[in-house]
The first five atom37 places (N, CA, C, CB, O) and aatype in JSON, in Angstrom:
{
  "aatype": [12, 11, 6, 3, 6, 14, 13, 1, 19, 1, 0, 18, 8, 11, 7, 9, 10, 0, 8, 10, 18, 2, 14, 7, 10, 14, 19, 6, 0, 0, 12, 1, 11, 10, 1, 2, 17, 9, 1, 11, 2, 6, 3, 10, 18, 3, 0, 10, 18, 15, 7, 1, 6, 7, 11, 2, 3, 8, 18, 13, 16, 1, 1, 5, 19, 6, 10, 9, 19, 6, 8, 10, 7, 6, 14],
  "atom_mask": [
    [1, 1, 1, 1, 1],
    [1, 1, 1, 1, 1],
    [1, 1, 1, 1, 1],
    [1, 1, 1, 1, 1],
    [1, 1, 1, 1, 1],
    [1, 1, 1, 1, 1],
    [1, 1, 1, 1, 1],
    [1, 1, 1, 1, 1],
    [1, 1, 1, 1, 1],
    [1, 1, 1, 1, 1],
    [1, 1, 1, 1, 1],
    [1, 1, 1, 1, 1],
    [1, 1, 1, 1, 1],
    [1, 1, 1, 1, 1],
    [1, 1, 1, 0, 1],
    [1, 1, 1, 1, 1],
    [1, 1, 1, 1, 1],
    [1, 1, 1, 1, 1],
    [1, 1, 1, 1, 1],
    [1, 1, 1, 1, 1],
    [1, 1, 1, 1, 1],
    [1, 1, 1, 1, 1],
    [1, 1, 1, 1, 1],
    [1, 1, 1, 0, 1],
    [1, 1, 1, 1, 1],
    [1, 1, 1, 1, 1],
    [1, 1, 1, 1, 1],
    [1, 1, 1, 1, 1],
    [1, 1, 1, 1, 1],
    [1, 1, 1, 1, 1],
    [1, 1, 1, 1, 1],
    [1, 1, 1, 1, 1],
    [1, 1, 1, 1, 1],
    [1, 1, 1, 1, 1],
    [1, 1, 1, 1, 1],
    [1, 1, 1, 1, 1],
    [1, 1, 1, 1, 1],
    [1, 1, 1, 1, 1],
    [1, 1, 1, 1, 1],
    [1, 1, 1, 1, 1],
    [1, 1, 1, 1, 1],
    [1, 1, 1, 1, 1],
    [1, 1, 1, 1, 1],
    [1, 1, 1, 1, 1],
    [1, 1, 1, 1, 1],
    [1, 1, 1, 1, 1],
    [1, 1, 1, 1, 1],
    [1, 1, 1, 1, 1],
    [1, 1, 1, 1, 1],
    [1, 1, 1, 1, 1],
    [1, 1, 1, 0, 1],
    [1, 1, 1, 1, 1],
    [1, 1, 1, 1, 1],
    [1, 1, 1, 0, 1],
    [1, 1, 1, 1, 1],
    [1, 1, 1, 1, 1],
    [1, 1, 1, 1, 1],
    [1, 1, 1, 1, 1],
    [1, 1, 1, 1, 1],
    [1, 1, 1, 1, 1],
    [1, 1, 1, 1, 1],
    [1, 1, 1, 1, 1],
    [1, 1, 1, 1, 1],
    [1, 1, 1, 1, 1],
    [1, 1, 1, 1, 1],
    [1, 1, 1, 1, 1],
    [1, 1, 1, 1, 1],
    [1, 1, 1, 1, 1],
    [1, 1, 1, 1, 1],
    [1, 1, 1, 1, 1],
    [1, 1, 1, 1, 1],
    [1, 1, 1, 1, 1],
    [1, 1, 1, 0, 1],
    [1, 1, 1, 1, 1],
    [1, 1, 1, 1, 1]
  ],
  "atom_positions": [
    [[14.4, -0.71, -3.11], [14.29, -2.15, -3.25], [14.68, -2.53, -4.68], [12.85, -2.65, -2.9], [14.18, -1.94, -5.64]],
    [[15.55, -3.48, -4.81], [15.98, -3.94, -6.13], [14.99, -4.94, -6.69], [17.39, -4.57, -6.05], [14.27, -5.61, -5.95]],
    [[14.96, -5.03, -8.03], [14.01, -5.94, -8.68], [14.18, -7.39, -8.28], [14.13, -5.81, -10.16], [13.19, -8.12, -8.19]],
    [[15.41, -7.84, -8.05], [15.65, -9.25, -7.77], [15.44, -9.59, -6.29], [17.05, -9.62, -8.18], [15.54, -10.76, -5.92]],
    [[15.14, -8.6, -5.44], [14.89, -8.87, -4.03], [13.44, -9.32, -3.85], [15.19, -7.62, -3.17], [12.54, -8.77, -4.48]],
    [[13.22, -10.3, -2.99], [11.83, -10.71, -2.72], [11.11, -9.61, -1.93], [11.8, -12.06, -1.94], [11.74, -8.84, -1.2]],
    [[9.8, -9.54, -2.07], [9.01, -8.56, -1.34], [9.02, -8.89, 0.14], [7.56, -8.51, -1.88], [8.85, -10.05, 0.52]],
    [[9.21, -7.88, 0.97], [9.19, -8.04, 2.43], [8.03, -7.24, 2.99], [10.54, -7.59, 3.07], [7.83, -6.08, 2.63]],
    [[7.28, -7.86, 3.88], [6.22, -7.13, 4.58], [6.89, -6.32, 5.68], [5.12, -8.1, 5.15], [7.48, -6.88, 6.6]],
    [[6.78, -5.0, 5.56], [7.33, -4.05, 6.53], [6.63, -2.73, 6.29], [8.91, -3.92, 6.39], [5.79, -2.64, 5.39]],
    [[6.95, -1.71, 7.06], [6.4, -0.38, 6.81], [6.98, 0.15, 5.5], [6.7, 0.59, 8.01], [8.16, -0.02, 5.23]],
    [[6.14, 0.8, 4.71], [6.57, 1.38, 3.43], [6.02, 2.79, 3.29], [6.09, 0.5, 2.24], [4.91, 3.08, 3.72]],
    [[6.81, 3.67, 2.7], [6.29, 4.96, 2.27], [5.21, 4.65, 1.24], [7.44, 5.91, 1.66], [5.38, 3.75, 0.41]],
    [[4.11, 5.37, 1.29], [2.98, 5.06, 0.42], [3.36, 5.11, -1.06], [1.83, 6.03, 0.68], [2.9, 4.28, -1.84]],
    [[4.18, 6.07, -1.43], [4.6, 6.18, -2.83], [5.43, 5.0, -3.28], [0.0, 0.0, 0.0], [5.29, 4.54, -4.41]],
    [[6.29, 4.51, -2.41], [7.15, 3.36, -2.76], [6.29, 2.11, -2.93], [8.24, 3.13, -1.66], [6.47, 1.36, -3.89]],
    [[5.37, 1.88, -2.0], [4.52, 0.69, -2.12], [3.65, 0.78, -3.36], [3.64, 0.51, -0.86], [3.49, -0.21, -4.08]],
    [[3.09, 1.94, -3.61], [2.25, 2.12, -4.81], [3.05, 1.84, -6.07], [1.67, 3.54, -4.85], [2.55, 1.23, -7.02]],
    [[4.3, 2.29, -6.09], [5.14, 2.09, -7.27], [5.52, 0.61, -7.43], [6.42, 2.95, -7.17], [5.71, 0.14, -8.55]],
    [[5.63, -0.12, -6.32], [5.89, -1.56, -6.4], [4.71, -2.27, -7.06], [6.15, -2.15, -4.99], [4.9, -3.22, -7.82]],
    [[3.5, -1.82, -6.78], [2.31, -2.42, -7.39], [2.12, -1.98, -8.84], [1.07, -2.07, -6.58], [1.52, -2.69, -9.64]],
    [[2.64, -0.8, -9.17], [2.45, -0.23, -10.51], [3.77, 0.33, -11.03], [1.36, 0.87, -10.49], [3.89, 1.54, -11.2]],
    [[4.75, -0.52, -11.28], [6.09, -0.04, -11.63], [6.17, 0.71, -12.96], [7.03, -1.19, -11.67], [7.11, 1.47, -13.18]],
    [[5.21, 0.52, -13.85], [5.26, 1.19, -15.14], [4.68, 2.59, -15.12], [0.0, 0.0, 0.0], [4.69, 3.29, -16.14]],
    [[4.17, 3.01, -13.97], [3.56, 4.33, -13.85], [4.44, 5.28, -13.06], [2.18, 4.23, -13.2], [5.23, 4.83, -12.22]],
    [[4.32, 6.59, -13.3], [4.99, 7.55, -12.42], [4.41, 7.4, -11.01], [4.8, 9.02, -12.95], [3.29, 6.91, -10.84]],
    [[5.16, 7.8, -10.01], [4.77, 7.58, -8.62], [3.39, 8.18, -8.32], [5.82, 8.19, -7.67], [2.57, 7.52, -7.68]],
    [[3.13, 9.39, -8.76], [1.82, 10.02, -8.49], [0.67, 9.2, -9.07], [1.78, 11.44, -9.06], [-0.34, 8.99, -8.4]],
    [[0.82, 8.74, -10.28], [-0.23, 7.92, -10.92], [-0.37, 6.58, -10.21], [0.09, 7.71, -12.41], [-1.48, 6.07, -10.04]],
    [[0.76, 6.0, -9.8], [0.74, 4.73, -9.07], [0.0, 4.9, -7.73], [2.18, 4.21, -8.82], [-0.75, 4.02, -7.32]],
    [[0.22, 6.03, -7.07], [-0.46, 6.29, -5.81], [-1.96, 6.45, -6.02], [0.11, 7.54, -5.14], [-2.75, 5.93, -5.23]],
    [[-2.37, 7.16, -7.08], [-3.8, 7.31, -7.37], [-4.44, 5.95, -7.62], [-4.0, 8.22, -8.59], [-5.54, 5.67, -7.14]],
    [[-3.75, 5.11, -8.38], [-4.29, 3.78, -8.71], [-4.43, 2.93, -7.44], [-3.38, 3.06, -9.73], [-5.47, 2.29, -7.25]],
    [[-3.41, 2.91, -6.58], [-3.47, 2.14, -5.35], [-4.59, 2.68, -4.44], [-2.12, 2.17, -4.61], [-5.33, 1.9, -3.85]],
    [[-4.7, 3.99, -4.33], [-5.78, 4.59, -3.53], [-7.15, 4.16, -4.06], [-5.67, 6.14, -3.54], [-8.05, 3.86, -3.28]],
    [[-7.3, 4.14, -5.38], [-8.58, 3.7, -5.97], [-8.87, 2.25, -5.65], [-8.56, 3.9, -7.48], [-10.0, 1.9, -5.3]],
    [[-7.85, 1.38, -5.76], [-8.05, -0.03, -5.41], [-8.51, -0.17, -3.97], [-6.75, -0.84, -5.64], [-9.42, -0.94, -3.66]],
    [[-7.86, 0.59, -3.09], [-8.19, 0.51, -1.65], [-9.6, 1.04, -1.42], [-7.16, 1.31, -0.8], [-10.38, 0.42, -0.7]],
    [[-9.93, 2.16, -2.01], [-11.24, 2.79, -1.82], [-12.37, 1.88, -2.33], [-11.29, 4.13, -2.55], [-13.44, 1.82, -1.72]],
    [[-12.12, 1.16, -3.42], [-13.15, 0.29, -3.99], [-13.31, -1.02, -3.23], [-12.82, -0.02, -5.43], [-14.34, -1.69, -3.37]],
    [[-12.32, -1.39, -2.43], [-12.39, -2.61, -1.64], [-12.78, -2.22, -0.21], [-11.01, -3.4, -1.66], [-11.92, -1.91, 0.62]],
    [[-14.08, -2.23, 0.06], [-14.59, -1.73, 1.34], [-14.0, -2.46, 2.55], [-16.1, -1.86, 1.37], [-13.68, -1.83, 3.55]],
    [[-13.84, -3.79, 2.45], [-13.26, -4.55, 3.57], [-11.83, -4.11, 3.84], [-13.3, -6.07, 3.27], [-11.44, -3.92, 4.99]],
    [[-11.06, -3.94, 2.78], [-9.67, -3.5, 2.93], [-9.63, -2.09, 3.49], [-8.92, -3.56, 1.58], [-8.88, -1.82, 4.43]],
    [[-10.43, -1.18, 2.95], [-10.45, 0.2, 3.41], [-10.77, 0.27, 4.9], [-11.47, 1.01, 2.6], [-10.08, 0.96, 5.66]],
    [[-11.82, -0.43, 5.31], [-12.22, -0.42, 6.73], [-11.12, -1.0, 7.61], [-13.52, -1.21, 6.92], [-10.83, -0.45, 8.68]],
    [[-10.5, -2.09, 7.19], [-9.44, -2.71, 7.98], [-8.2, -1.81, 8.07], [-9.07, -4.06, 7.39], [-7.56, -1.73, 9.12]],
    [[-7.87, -1.14, 6.97], [-6.68, -0.28, 6.96], [-6.79, 0.86, 7.95], [-6.44, 0.27, 5.57], [-5.82, 1.2, 8.63]],
    [[-7.95, 1.45, 8.03], [-8.1, 2.66, 8.83], [-8.89, 2.44, 10.11], [-8.75, 3.72, 8.01], [-9.39, 3.41, 10.7]],
    [[-9.02, 1.19, 10.55], [-9.7, 0.89, 11.81], [-8.75, 1.01, 13.0], [-10.31, -0.51, 11.76], [-9.2, 1.03, 14.15]],
    [[-7.47, 1.1, 12.74], [-6.49, 1.23, 13.81], [-6.17, 2.69, 14.08], [0.0, 0.0, 0.0], [-6.99, 3.57, 13.83]],
    [[-4.98, 2.93, 14.59], [-4.57, 4.3, 14.93], [-4.03, 5.05, 13.72], [-3.53, 4.27, 16.02], [-3.85, 6.27, 13.79]],
    [[-3.78, 4.35, 12.63], [-3.21, 4.98, 11.46], [-4.26, 5.86, 10.77], [-2.67, 3.93, 10.48], [-5.45, 5.58, 10.82]],
    [[-3.78, 6.92, 10.15], [-4.69, 7.83, 9.45], [-4.5, 7.76, 7.95], [0.0, 0.0, 0.0], [-3.47, 7.31, 7.45]],
    [[-5.51, 8.23, 7.23], [-5.45, 8.23, 5.77], [-4.38, 9.18, 5.26], [-6.81, 8.62, 5.19], [-3.85, 8.98, 4.17]],
    [[-4.06, 10.2, 6.02], [-3.11, 11.21, 5.57], [-1.68, 10.93, 6.0], [-3.53, 12.55, 6.07], [-0.79, 11.75, 5.74]],
    [[-1.42, 9.81, 6.65], [-0.05, 9.45, 7.01], [0.76, 9.21, 5.75], [-0.02, 8.19, 7.92], [0.2, 8.84, 4.72]],
    [[2.04, 9.43, 5.81], [2.91, 9.26, 4.64], [3.37, 7.82, 4.47], [4.11, 10.17, 4.74], [3.88, 7.45, 3.41]],
    [[3.2, 7.01, 5.5], [3.66, 5.62, 5.48], [2.51, 4.67, 5.76], [4.79, 5.39, 6.5], [1.59, 5.0, 6.5]],
    [[2.58, 3.48, 5.16], [1.73, 2.37, 5.57], [2.52, 1.62, 6.62], [1.32, 1.44, 4.35], [3.7, 1.33, 6.43]],
    [[1.88, 1.29, 7.74], [2.54, 0.51, 8.79], [2.66, -0.95, 8.34], [1.76, 0.61, 10.13], [2.07, -1.36, 7.34]],
    [[3.42, -1.71, 9.09], [3.56, -3.14, 8.79], [2.18, -3.81, 8.8], [4.49, -3.83, 9.83], [1.88, -4.63, 7.93]],
    [[1.34, -3.45, 9.77], [-0.01, -4.02, 9.86], [-0.81, -3.69, 8.6], [-0.75, -3.48, 11.11], [-1.51, -4.55, 8.06]],
    [[-0.71, -2.48, 8.13], [-1.45, -2.09, 6.94], [-0.92, -2.8, 5.69], [-1.37, -0.57, 6.75], [-1.69, -3.21, 4.83]],
    [[0.4, -2.95, 5.6], [0.98, -3.65, 4.46], [0.53, -5.11, 4.45], [2.54, -3.57, 4.49], [0.23, -5.67, 3.4]],
    [[0.47, -5.72, 5.63], [-0.03, -7.1, 5.71], [-1.45, -7.18, 5.17], [0.01, -7.61, 7.17], [-1.79, -8.11, 4.43]],
    [[-2.29, -6.22, 5.53], [-3.68, -6.21, 5.06], [-3.75, -5.99, 3.55], [-4.47, -5.12, 5.78], [-4.54, -6.65, 2.87]],
    [[-2.94, -5.09, 3.03], [-2.93, -4.84, 1.59], [-2.52, -6.1, 0.84], [-1.98, -3.68, 1.26], [-3.15, -6.45, -0.16]],
    [[-1.48, -6.76, 1.3], [-1.01, -7.99, 0.64], [-2.07, -9.09, 0.76], [0.34, -8.47, 1.26], [-2.26, -9.86, -0.18]],
    [[-2.76, -9.16, 1.88], [-3.81, -10.15, 2.07], [-4.95, -9.94, 1.05], [-4.35, -10.09, 3.51], [-5.5, -10.91, 0.53]],
    [[-5.28, -8.7, 0.77], [-6.4, -8.39, -0.13], [-5.99, -8.27, -1.6], [-7.05, -7.12, 0.3], [-6.76, -8.64, -2.49]],
    [[-4.79, -7.77, -1.86], [-4.38, -7.51, -3.24], [-3.28, -8.44, -3.74], [-3.91, -6.1, -3.36], [-2.98, -8.44, -4.94]],
    [[-2.69, -9.23, -2.86], [-1.56, -10.06, -3.24], [-0.27, -9.26, -3.15], [0.0, 0.0, 0.0], [-0.28, -8.06, -2.91]],
    [[0.85, -9.95, -3.34], [2.14, -9.27, -3.31], [2.33, -8.46, -4.59], [3.29, -10.29, -3.13], [1.87, -8.83, -5.66]],
    [[3.03, -7.34, -4.43], [3.31, -6.55, -5.67], [4.25, -7.29, -6.6], [3.91, -5.18, -5.32], [4.58, -6.77, -7.67]]
  ]
}
């Protein structure tokens, strides 16, 4: 995704979405930070993993991205 493109709600690889929220960090650090934000937000955490998606999946589904944006705002 280019910087000048608007954010689109769609399925994202977890590392890519984390890096969109934390562009100044390496991908691993960005993923840790996003995981911490999610873990600390109990409503978001419960909503993210109440469906068929698992915590160990490599991608966030469109539904999960919608929930993340609803709770954290757009990256």
